[in-house]
């Protein structure tokens, strides 16, 4: 028996599935979006009965989708790396499979923007307030950081 | 919702395949309205009429079987076929596994089990008659409660239980639906 009374899972998918797909595509690329979402929702189902409370379920689904999308990016990156010598040598042994490690290769301002977006689940106005910049600039920082991760920065 | 149906289907089927679904539900269009059918590992656990809140109904199942509930027409194809065959008059036996774990007392469970096993299509029984079948001939009112709270109507045929005083009596899906189900089975009620 789980400690929390959790709502049935599928209505959450019906309520948030479309925005999660957009999110998955934004991080992992259009072609990977559906695979990422499927993988993310199965991961979410595996973890669901162990959740301690039923609050912030949308933000939780965003987090699971973010992690899954970054894992997919990393796996693809690894395929590329095995095909050719790695351009950058990443120190082995410090990889903890976490979000922080994934974004660790980015500049601090980019890391901060991603944390506010995907860990704290803030919208761009919220991120702008925290970073002391405009909402447009906040959106730009997030999207540039994601683009950087997608094109080069995923540590193997 | 704008997610493509084939993506939702793929996700739900993968969840079932990997044993991640506590229950699966489907909506079935029938001559008496769109029914919500929820099935767990052991069988159909809940059947809802269109007037019932789907959210409440699924929450009720979640509280008993677990919250990992997914929707899939494909995974419930066999059950859908059995119900469709009933409504089309091809096969009225409704031979599908049923899980009575949402029934709250042993008495009610045994009454509903006896009803399902002993009162087939075209047959009817009175509340008192069903009470006698489960060895409690004076418990007609309790039988009424068992029928009123039947979590799996139609498949567990509480529409075949009638008042001894005549008439169609009450029904969770409304007396009109009860009359229509009985007429469909060839039973005419005054």
mmCIF file of C-alpha atoms in Angstrom, chain A residues 8-21 58 61-62, chain B residues 1-3 8 25 55:
data_model
loop_
_atom_site.group_PDB
_atom_site.id
_atom_site.type_symbol
_atom_site.label_atom_id
_atom_site.label_comp_id
_atom_site.label_asym_id
_atom_site.label_seq_id
_atom_site.Cartn_x
_atom_site.Cartn_y
_atom_site.Cartn_z
ATOM 1 C CA UNK A 8 -5.541 7.313 -11.525
ATOM 2 C CA UNK A 9 -2.583 7.718 -13.872
ATOM 3 C CA UNK A 10 -4.158 7.979 -17.308
ATOM 4 C CA UNK A 11 -6.166 11.180 -16.768
ATOM 5 C CA UNK A 12 -2.794 12.840 -16.038
ATOM 6 C CA UNK A 13 -1.564 11.640 -19.426
ATOM 7 C CA UNK A 14 -4.735 12.958 -21.045
ATOM 8 C CA UNK A 15 -4.356 16.310 -19.320
ATOM 9 C CA UNK A 16 -0.623 16.869 -19.861
ATOM 10 C CA UNK A 17 0.449 14.458 -22.633
ATOM 11 C CA UNK A 18 0.453 17.034 -25.409
ATOM 12 C CA UNK A 19 2.592 19.578 -23.567
ATOM 13 C CA UNK A 20 4.952 16.805 -22.429
ATOM 14 C CA UNK A 21 5.380 15.755 -26.067
ATOM 15 C CA UNK A 58 2.553 17.831 -13.594
ATOM 16 C CA UNK A 61 6.013 14.383 -15.130
ATOM 17 C CA UNK A 62 8.026 17.261 -16.626
ATOM 18 C CA UNK B 1 -5.974 16.165 -25.930
ATOM 19 C CA UNK B 2 -3.913 16.174 -29.049
ATOM 20 C CA UNK B 3 -1.634 13.190 -28.581
ATOM 21 C CA UNK B 8 -1.400 6.501 -26.607
ATOM 22 C CA UNK B 25 -10.290 0.872 -19.050
ATOM 23 C CA UNK B 55 -13.096 10.471 -12.479
#
